[in-house]
Short mmCIF file of C-alpha atoms and ligand atoms in Angstrom, two decimals:
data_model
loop_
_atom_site.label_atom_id
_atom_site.label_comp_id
_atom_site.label_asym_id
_atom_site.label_seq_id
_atom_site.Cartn_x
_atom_site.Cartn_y
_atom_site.Cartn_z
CA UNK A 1 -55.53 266.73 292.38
CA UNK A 2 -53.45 266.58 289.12
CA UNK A 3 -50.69 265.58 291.22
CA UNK A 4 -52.58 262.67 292.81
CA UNK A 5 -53.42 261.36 289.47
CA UNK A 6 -50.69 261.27 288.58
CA UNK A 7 -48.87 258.98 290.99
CA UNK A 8 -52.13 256.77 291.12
CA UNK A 9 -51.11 256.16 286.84
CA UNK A 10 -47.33 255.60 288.13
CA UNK A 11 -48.26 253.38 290.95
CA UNK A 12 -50.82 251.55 288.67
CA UNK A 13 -47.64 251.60 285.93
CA UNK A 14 -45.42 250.32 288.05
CA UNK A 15 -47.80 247.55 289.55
CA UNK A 16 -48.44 246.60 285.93
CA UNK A 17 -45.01 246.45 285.70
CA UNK A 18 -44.02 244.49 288.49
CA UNK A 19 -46.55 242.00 287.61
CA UNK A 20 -45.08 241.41 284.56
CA UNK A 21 -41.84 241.19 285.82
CA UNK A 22 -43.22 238.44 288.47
CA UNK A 23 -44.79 236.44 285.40
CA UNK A 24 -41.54 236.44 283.10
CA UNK A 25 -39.84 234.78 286.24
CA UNK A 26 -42.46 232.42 286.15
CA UNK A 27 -42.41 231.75 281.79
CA UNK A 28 -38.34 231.24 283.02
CA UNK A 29 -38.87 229.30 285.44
CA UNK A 30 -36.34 231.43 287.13
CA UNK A 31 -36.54 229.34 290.17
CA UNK A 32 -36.04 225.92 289.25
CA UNK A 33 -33.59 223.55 290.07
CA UNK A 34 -33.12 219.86 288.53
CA UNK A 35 -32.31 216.01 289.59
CA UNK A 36 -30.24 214.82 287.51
CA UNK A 37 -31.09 211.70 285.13
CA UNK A 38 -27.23 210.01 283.62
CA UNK A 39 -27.34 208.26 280.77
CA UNK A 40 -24.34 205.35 280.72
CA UNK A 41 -23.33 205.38 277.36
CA UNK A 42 -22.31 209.30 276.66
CA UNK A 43 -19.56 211.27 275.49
CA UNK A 44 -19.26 214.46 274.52
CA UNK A 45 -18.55 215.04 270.55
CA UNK A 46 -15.17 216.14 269.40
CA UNK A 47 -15.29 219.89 266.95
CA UNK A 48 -18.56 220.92 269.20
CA UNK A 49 -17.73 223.53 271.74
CA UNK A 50 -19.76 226.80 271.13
CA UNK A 51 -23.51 225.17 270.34
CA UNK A 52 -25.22 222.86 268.30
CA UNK A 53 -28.33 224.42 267.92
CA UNK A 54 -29.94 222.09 266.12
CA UNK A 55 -29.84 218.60 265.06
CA UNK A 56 -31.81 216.77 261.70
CA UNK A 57 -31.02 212.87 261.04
CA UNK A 58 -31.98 211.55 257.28
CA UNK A 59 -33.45 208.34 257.39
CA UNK A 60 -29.52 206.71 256.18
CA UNK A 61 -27.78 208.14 259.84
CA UNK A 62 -26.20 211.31 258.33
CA UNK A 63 -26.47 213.48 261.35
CA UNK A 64 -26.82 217.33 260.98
CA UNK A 65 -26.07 219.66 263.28
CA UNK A 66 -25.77 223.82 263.23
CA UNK A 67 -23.34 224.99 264.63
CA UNK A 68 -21.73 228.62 266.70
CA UNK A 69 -25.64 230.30 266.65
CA UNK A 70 -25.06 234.08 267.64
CA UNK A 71 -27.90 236.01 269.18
CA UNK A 72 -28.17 239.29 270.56
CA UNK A 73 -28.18 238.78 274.20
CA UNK A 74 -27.09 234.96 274.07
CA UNK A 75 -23.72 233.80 275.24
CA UNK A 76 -20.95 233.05 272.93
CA UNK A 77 -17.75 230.85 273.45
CA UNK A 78 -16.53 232.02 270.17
CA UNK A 79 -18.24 234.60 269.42
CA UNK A 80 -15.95 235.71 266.76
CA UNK A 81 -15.81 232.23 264.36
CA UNK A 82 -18.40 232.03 261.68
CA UNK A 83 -21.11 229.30 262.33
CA UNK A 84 -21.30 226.22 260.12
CA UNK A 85 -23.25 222.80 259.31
CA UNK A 86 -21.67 219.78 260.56
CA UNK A 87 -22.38 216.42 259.70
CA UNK A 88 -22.11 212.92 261.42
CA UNK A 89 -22.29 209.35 260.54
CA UNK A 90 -24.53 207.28 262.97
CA UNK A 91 -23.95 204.36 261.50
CA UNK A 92 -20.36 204.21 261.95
CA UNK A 93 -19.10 202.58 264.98
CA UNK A 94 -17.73 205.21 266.34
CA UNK A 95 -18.84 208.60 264.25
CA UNK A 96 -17.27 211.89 264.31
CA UNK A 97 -18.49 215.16 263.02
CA UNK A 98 -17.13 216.48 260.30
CA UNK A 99 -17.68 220.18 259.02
CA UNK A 100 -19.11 220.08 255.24
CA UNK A 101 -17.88 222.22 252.67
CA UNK A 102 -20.08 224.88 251.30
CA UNK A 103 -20.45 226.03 247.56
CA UNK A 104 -18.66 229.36 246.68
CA UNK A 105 -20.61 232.19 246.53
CA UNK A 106 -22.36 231.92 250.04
CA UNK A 107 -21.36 234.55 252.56
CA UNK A 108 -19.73 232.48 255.45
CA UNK A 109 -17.98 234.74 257.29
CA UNK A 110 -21.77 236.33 258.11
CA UNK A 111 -23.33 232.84 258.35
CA UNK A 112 -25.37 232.11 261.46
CA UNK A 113 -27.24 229.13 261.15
CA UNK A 114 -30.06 228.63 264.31
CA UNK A 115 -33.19 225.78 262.99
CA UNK A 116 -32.48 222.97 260.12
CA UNK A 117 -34.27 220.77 258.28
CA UNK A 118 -33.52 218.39 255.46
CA UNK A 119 -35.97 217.32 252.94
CA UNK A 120 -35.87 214.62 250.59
CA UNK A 121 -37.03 214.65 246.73
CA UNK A 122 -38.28 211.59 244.52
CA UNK A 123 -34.97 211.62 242.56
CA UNK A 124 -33.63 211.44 246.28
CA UNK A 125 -31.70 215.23 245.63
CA UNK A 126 -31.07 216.02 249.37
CA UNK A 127 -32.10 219.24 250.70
CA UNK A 128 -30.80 221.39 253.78
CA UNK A 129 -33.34 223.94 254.71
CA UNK A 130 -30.92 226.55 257.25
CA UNK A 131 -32.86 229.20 259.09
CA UNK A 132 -29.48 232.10 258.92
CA UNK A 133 -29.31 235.45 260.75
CA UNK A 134 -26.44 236.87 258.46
CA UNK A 135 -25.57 239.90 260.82
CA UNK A 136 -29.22 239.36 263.18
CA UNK A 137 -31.03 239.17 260.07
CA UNK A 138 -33.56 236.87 259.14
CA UNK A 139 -32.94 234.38 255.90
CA UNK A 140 -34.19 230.63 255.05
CA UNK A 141 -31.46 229.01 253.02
CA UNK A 142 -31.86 226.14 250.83
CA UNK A 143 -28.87 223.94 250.04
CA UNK A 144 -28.36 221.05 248.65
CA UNK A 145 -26.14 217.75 250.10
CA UNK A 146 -23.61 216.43 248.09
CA UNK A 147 -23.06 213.34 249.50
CA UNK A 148 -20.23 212.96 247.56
CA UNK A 149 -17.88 215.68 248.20
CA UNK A 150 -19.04 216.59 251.91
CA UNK A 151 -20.62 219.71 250.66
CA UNK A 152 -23.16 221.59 250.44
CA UNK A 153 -24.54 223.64 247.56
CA UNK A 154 -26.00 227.10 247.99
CA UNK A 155 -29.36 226.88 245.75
CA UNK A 156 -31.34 230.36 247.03
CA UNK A 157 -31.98 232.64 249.84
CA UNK A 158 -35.46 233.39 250.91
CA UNK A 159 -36.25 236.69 252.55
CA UNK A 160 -39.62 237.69 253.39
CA UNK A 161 -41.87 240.21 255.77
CA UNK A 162 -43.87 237.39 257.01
CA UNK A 163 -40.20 235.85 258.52
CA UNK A 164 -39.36 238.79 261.19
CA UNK A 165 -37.99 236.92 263.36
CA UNK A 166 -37.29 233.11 262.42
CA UNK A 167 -36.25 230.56 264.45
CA UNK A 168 -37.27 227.28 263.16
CA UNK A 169 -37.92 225.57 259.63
CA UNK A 170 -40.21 221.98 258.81
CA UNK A 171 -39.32 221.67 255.13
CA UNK A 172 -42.09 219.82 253.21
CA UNK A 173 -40.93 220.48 249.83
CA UNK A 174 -37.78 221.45 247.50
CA UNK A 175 -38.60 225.25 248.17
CA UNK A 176 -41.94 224.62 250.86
CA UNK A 177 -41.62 224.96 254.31
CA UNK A 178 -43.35 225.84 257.69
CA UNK A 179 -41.32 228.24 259.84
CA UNK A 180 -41.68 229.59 263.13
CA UNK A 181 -40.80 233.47 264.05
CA UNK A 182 -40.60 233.00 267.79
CA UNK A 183 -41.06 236.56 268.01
CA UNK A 184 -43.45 239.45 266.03
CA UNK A 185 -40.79 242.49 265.84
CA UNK A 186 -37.53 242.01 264.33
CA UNK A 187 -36.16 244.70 266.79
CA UNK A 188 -34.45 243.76 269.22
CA UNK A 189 -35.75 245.98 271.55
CA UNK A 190 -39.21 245.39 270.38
CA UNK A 191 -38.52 241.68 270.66
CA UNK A 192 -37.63 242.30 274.81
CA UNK A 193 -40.44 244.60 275.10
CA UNK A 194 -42.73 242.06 273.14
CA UNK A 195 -41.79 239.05 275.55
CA UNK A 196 -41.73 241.13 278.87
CA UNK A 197 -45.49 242.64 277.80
CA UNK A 198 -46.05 238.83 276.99
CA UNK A 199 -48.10 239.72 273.60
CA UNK A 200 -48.50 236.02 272.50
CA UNK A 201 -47.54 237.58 268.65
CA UNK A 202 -45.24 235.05 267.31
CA UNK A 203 -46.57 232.45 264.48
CA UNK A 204 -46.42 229.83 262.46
CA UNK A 205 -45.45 230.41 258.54
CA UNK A 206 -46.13 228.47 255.37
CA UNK A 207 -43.93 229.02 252.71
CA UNK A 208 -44.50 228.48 249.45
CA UNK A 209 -43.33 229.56 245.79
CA UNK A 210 -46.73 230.48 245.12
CA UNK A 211 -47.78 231.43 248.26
CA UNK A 212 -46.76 232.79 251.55
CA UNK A 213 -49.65 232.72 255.11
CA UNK A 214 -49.75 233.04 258.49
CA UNK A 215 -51.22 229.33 259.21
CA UNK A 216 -51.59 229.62 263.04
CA UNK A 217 -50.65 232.06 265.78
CA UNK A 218 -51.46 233.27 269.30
CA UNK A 219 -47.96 231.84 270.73
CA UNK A 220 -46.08 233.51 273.61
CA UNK A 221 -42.74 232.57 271.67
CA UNK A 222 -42.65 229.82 268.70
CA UNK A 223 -39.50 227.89 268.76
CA UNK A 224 -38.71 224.59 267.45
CA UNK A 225 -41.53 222.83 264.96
CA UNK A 226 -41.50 219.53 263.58
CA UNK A 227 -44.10 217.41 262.20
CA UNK A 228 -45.39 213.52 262.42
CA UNK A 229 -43.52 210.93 260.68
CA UNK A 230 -44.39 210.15 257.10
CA UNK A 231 -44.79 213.53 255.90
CA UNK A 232 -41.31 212.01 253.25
CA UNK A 233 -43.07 209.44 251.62
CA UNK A 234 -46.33 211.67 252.14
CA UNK A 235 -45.40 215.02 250.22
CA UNK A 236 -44.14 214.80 246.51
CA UNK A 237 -45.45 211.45 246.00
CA UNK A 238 -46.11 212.48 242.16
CA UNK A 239 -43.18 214.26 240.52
CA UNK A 240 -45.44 216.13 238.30
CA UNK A 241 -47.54 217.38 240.80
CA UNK A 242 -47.09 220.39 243.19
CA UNK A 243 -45.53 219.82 245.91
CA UNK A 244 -47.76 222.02 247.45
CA UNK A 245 -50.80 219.47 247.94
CA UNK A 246 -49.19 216.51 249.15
CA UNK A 247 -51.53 213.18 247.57
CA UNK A 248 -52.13 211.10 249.03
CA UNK A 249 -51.98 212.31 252.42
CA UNK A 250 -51.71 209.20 255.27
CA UNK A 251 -53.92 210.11 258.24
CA UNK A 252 -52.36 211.08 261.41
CA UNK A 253 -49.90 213.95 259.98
CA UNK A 254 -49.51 216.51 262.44
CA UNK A 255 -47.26 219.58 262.86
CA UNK A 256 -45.75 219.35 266.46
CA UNK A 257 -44.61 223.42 267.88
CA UNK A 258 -43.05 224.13 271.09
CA UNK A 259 -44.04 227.37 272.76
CA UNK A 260 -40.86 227.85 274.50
CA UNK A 261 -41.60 230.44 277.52
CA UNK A 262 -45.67 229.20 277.76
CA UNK A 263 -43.83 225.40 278.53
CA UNK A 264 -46.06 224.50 275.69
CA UNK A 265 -46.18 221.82 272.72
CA UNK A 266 -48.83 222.73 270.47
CA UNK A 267 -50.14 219.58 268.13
CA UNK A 268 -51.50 221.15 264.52
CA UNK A 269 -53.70 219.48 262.26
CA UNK A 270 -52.83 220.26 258.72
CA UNK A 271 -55.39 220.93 255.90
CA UNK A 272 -54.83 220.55 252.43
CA UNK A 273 -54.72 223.81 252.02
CA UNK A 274 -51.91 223.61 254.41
CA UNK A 275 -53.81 225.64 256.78
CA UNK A 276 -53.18 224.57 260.22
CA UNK A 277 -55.76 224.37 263.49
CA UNK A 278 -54.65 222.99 267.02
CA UNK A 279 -55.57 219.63 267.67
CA UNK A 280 -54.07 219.76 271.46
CA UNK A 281 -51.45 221.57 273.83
CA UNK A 282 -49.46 219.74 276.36
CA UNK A 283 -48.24 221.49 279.64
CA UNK A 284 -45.27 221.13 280.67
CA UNK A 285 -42.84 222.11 283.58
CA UNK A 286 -39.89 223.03 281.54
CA UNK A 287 -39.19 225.61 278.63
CA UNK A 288 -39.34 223.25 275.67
CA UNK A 289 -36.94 224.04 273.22
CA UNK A 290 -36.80 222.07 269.65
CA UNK A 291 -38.40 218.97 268.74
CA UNK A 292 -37.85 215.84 266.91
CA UNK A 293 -39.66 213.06 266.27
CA UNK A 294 -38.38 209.47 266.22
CA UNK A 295 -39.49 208.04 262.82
CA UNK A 296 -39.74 204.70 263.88
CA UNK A 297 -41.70 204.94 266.69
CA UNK A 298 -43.60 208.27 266.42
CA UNK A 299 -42.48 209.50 269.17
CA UNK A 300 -41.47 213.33 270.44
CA UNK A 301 -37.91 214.18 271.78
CA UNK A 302 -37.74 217.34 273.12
CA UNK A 303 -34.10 219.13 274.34
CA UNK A 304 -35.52 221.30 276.92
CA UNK A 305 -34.03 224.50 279.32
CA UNK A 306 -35.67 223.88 283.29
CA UNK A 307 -34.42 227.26 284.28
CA UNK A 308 -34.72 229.85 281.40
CA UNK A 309 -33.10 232.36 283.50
CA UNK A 310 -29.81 230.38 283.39
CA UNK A 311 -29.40 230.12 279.78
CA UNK A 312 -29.88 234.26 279.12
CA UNK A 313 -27.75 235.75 282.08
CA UNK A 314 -24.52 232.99 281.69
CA UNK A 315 -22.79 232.43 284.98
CA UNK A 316 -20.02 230.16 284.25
CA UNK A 317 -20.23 228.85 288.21
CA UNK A 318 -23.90 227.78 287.47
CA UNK A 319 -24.69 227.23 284.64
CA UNK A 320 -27.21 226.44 282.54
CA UNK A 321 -28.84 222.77 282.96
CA UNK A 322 -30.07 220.56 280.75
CA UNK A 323 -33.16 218.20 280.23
CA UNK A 324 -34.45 215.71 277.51
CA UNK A 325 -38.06 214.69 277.64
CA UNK A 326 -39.63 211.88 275.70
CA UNK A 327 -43.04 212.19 274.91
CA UNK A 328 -45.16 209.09 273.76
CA UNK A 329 -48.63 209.21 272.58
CA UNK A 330 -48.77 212.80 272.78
CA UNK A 331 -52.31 212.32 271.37
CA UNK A 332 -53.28 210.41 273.67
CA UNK A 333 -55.28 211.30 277.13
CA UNK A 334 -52.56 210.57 279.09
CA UNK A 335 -49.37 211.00 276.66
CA UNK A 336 -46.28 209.55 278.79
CA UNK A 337 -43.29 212.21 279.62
CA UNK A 338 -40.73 210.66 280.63
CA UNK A 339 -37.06 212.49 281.35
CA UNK A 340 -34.53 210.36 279.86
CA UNK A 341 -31.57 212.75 280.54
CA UNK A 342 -31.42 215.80 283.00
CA UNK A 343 -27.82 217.53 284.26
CA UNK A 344 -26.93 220.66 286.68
CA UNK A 345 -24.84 221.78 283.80
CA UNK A 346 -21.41 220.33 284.96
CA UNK A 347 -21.10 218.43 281.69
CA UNK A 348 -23.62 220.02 279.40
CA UNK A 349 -25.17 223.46 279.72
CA UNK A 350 -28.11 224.68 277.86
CA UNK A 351 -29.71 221.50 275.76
CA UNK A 352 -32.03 222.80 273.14
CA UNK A 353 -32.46 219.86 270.86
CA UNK A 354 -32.38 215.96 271.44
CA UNK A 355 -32.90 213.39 268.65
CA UNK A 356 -32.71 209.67 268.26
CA UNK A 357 -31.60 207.23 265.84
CA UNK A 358 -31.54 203.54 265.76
CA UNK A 359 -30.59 203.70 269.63
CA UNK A 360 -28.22 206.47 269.58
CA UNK A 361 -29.21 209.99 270.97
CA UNK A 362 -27.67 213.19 270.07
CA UNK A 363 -28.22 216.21 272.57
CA UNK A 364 -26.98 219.91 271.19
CA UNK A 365 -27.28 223.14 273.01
CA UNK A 366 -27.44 226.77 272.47
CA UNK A 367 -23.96 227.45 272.86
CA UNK A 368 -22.39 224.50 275.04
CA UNK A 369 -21.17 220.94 273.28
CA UNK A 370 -22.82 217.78 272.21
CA UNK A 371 -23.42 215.06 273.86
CA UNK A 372 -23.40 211.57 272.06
CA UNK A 373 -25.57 208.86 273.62
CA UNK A 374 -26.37 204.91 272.77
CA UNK A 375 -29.46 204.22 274.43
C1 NAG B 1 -33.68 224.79 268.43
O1 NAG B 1 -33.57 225.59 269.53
C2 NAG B 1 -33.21 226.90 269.28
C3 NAG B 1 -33.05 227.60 270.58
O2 NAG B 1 -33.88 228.66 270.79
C4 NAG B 1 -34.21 227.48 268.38
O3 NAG B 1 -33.91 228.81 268.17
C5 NAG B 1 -34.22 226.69 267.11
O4 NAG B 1 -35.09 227.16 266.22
C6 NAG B 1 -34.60 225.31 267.42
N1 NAG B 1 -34.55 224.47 266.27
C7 NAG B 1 -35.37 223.45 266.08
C8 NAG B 1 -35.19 222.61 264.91
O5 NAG B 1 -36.27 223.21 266.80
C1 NAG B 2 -23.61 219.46 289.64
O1 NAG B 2 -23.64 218.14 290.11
C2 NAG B 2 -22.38 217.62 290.43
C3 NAG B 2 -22.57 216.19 290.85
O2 NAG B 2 -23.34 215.48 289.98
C4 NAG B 2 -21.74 218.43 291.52
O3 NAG B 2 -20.45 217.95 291.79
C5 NAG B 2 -21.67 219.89 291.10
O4 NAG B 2 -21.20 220.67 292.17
C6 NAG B 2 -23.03 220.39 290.66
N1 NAG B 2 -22.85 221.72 290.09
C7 NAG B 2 -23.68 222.73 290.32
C8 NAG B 2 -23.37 224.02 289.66
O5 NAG B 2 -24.66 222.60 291.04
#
């Protein structure tokens, strides 16, 4: 009798099991395989070959991009060079990126820079906002851009138990920001176990001086965030006042979150007490990586993976694909998706971020190259 129990729990285990393993192929769409969409005008950037994780573009054309992300588990072309921040001029004729300086003091050989995010001030101080996994651990760095000298200054390192596992940063302040820990455990092996049980743990953070929440949650795995465009000349608009409660706030101001293995983009409405609650969640057929937002238009731009499987078990003889979506009136009933760029991988593998200024495109990846577009 004991006996039989017990190999009813294993075959129930094992079912569970199984079923689990059935529905992570499924959140990677394991089995998926692309058309591809060419773009004419594309090259691939010079001083990008082992990822550009992610992209931010100040309103002037100075392109950002973070380079040489290293993740347990992730593929590496170099997985022995330090990452860094490179920057690019879009409104040269033809730009290059350039890697900038940073200030003494800041650990680079450990620096591992994954989301970014620049924020501007009234006295128009520039400020780079760096999610960093010095060896796998989990830091927001502030900098500030010296436009100047190509550099960047180190200003302060922000550690804190609510960031376990950060992926992504929306700054909306000189020290404020809304991060997402696309998982709940900082373990690694917690982290695999977390995704394969599919716990949907992983959250969205507000960060403040003053004050540090949990502002929304529930998400299989939050990866890139970004937020509707105004928020510059929304947040800060009185010196004296904290930056904290932006005033006057402009209507639509959303926070935008992709839920990476649910195929997800989440649209938050944001409260003045910076409290967030979902507006709507778009579906989509393709694990949605990070986010931008055109700020002339409104629209989203989303670098996207269409066979998760591909990008975490690297098989140099098929690799990874790529796939840009734009989204337009993602409010609306019927927002319009439309796949401006897809390839099998044979010229760029992995794209996790896609973002558009003044007609040009820039695509990064995980770990691949860069891809330079004008639309
Ligand atoms: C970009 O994609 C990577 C890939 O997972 C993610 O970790 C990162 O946070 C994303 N960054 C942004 C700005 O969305
Ligand atoms: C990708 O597509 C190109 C043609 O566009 C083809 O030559 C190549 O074999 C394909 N690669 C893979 C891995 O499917």
């Amino acid at each position: 009798m004991g006996r039989l129990v017990a190999v009813s729990v294993l075959g129930i285990a094992l079912a569970l099991l199984g079923e689990r393993l059935l529905a992570l192929r499924n959140r990677l769409k394991a089995s998926r395989e692309i058309e591809s969409v060419d773009l004419p005008n594309c090259h691939l950037i010079k001083g990008i070959e082992a990822g550009s994780e992610d992209i931010d573009i100040l309103p002037n054309g100075l392109a950002f991009f973070s380079v040489g992300l290293k993740c347990p588990g992730l593929h590496s072309f170099a997985p022995d060079k330090p990452g860094g921040i490179l920057m690019m001029d879009l409104k040269e004729e033809r730009p290059r990126a350039l890697e900038l300086r940073i200030s003494r003091g800041f650990d680079l050989a450990s620096f591992n820079p994954h989301g970014i995010s620049t924020f501007i001030d009234d006295d128009d101080t520039i400020y780079l906002f760096v999610v960093n996994h010095p060896e796998f651990k989990n830091t927001v760095e502030i900098f500030k851009f010296e436009e100047e000298e190509n550099s960047l200054l180190h200003l302060k390192t922000i550690r804190h138990e609510l960031l376990p596992s950060v992926n992504d940063v929306i700054a909306v302040g000189p020290a404020h920001f809304y991060a997402t820990n696309d998982h709940y455990f900082s373990d690694p092996f917690l982290k695999y176990l977390e995704t394969y049980l599919n716990l949907h743990w992983a959250n969205v953070i507000y960060y403040s001086p003053n004050e540090v929440k949990v502002v929304a949650d529930g998400f299989d795995s939050a990866n890139g965030i970004n937020i509707s465009p105004d928020k510059k000349s929304a947040l800060c608009a009185h010196p004296q006042t904290e930056c904290l409660l932006p005033y006057p706030l402009p209507p639509p101001w959303y926070i935008y979150v992709a839920d990476i293995l649910a195929h997800e983009i989440h649209v938050l409405d944001k409260h003045s007490n910076m409290n967030l609650t979902q507006l709507k969640v778009l579906q989509l057929d393709t694990l949605v990586d990070n986010l931008s937002v055109d700020p002339s238009s409104g629209d989203i731009w989303a670098g996207c993976h269409p066979n998760g499987q591909k990008v975490y078990v690297y098989d140099p003889n098929n690799p990874p694909s790529s796939e840009v979506l734009r989204i337009q009136n993602i409010l609306s009933e019927k927002p319009t998706v439309t796949t401006v760029y897809a390839n099998n991988g044979s010229v760029l593998q992995g794209s996790s971020v896609a973002s558009v200024y003044d007609g040009k495109l820039l695509i990064g990846t995980l770990y691949h190259r860069a891809l330079y577009c004008e639309l």
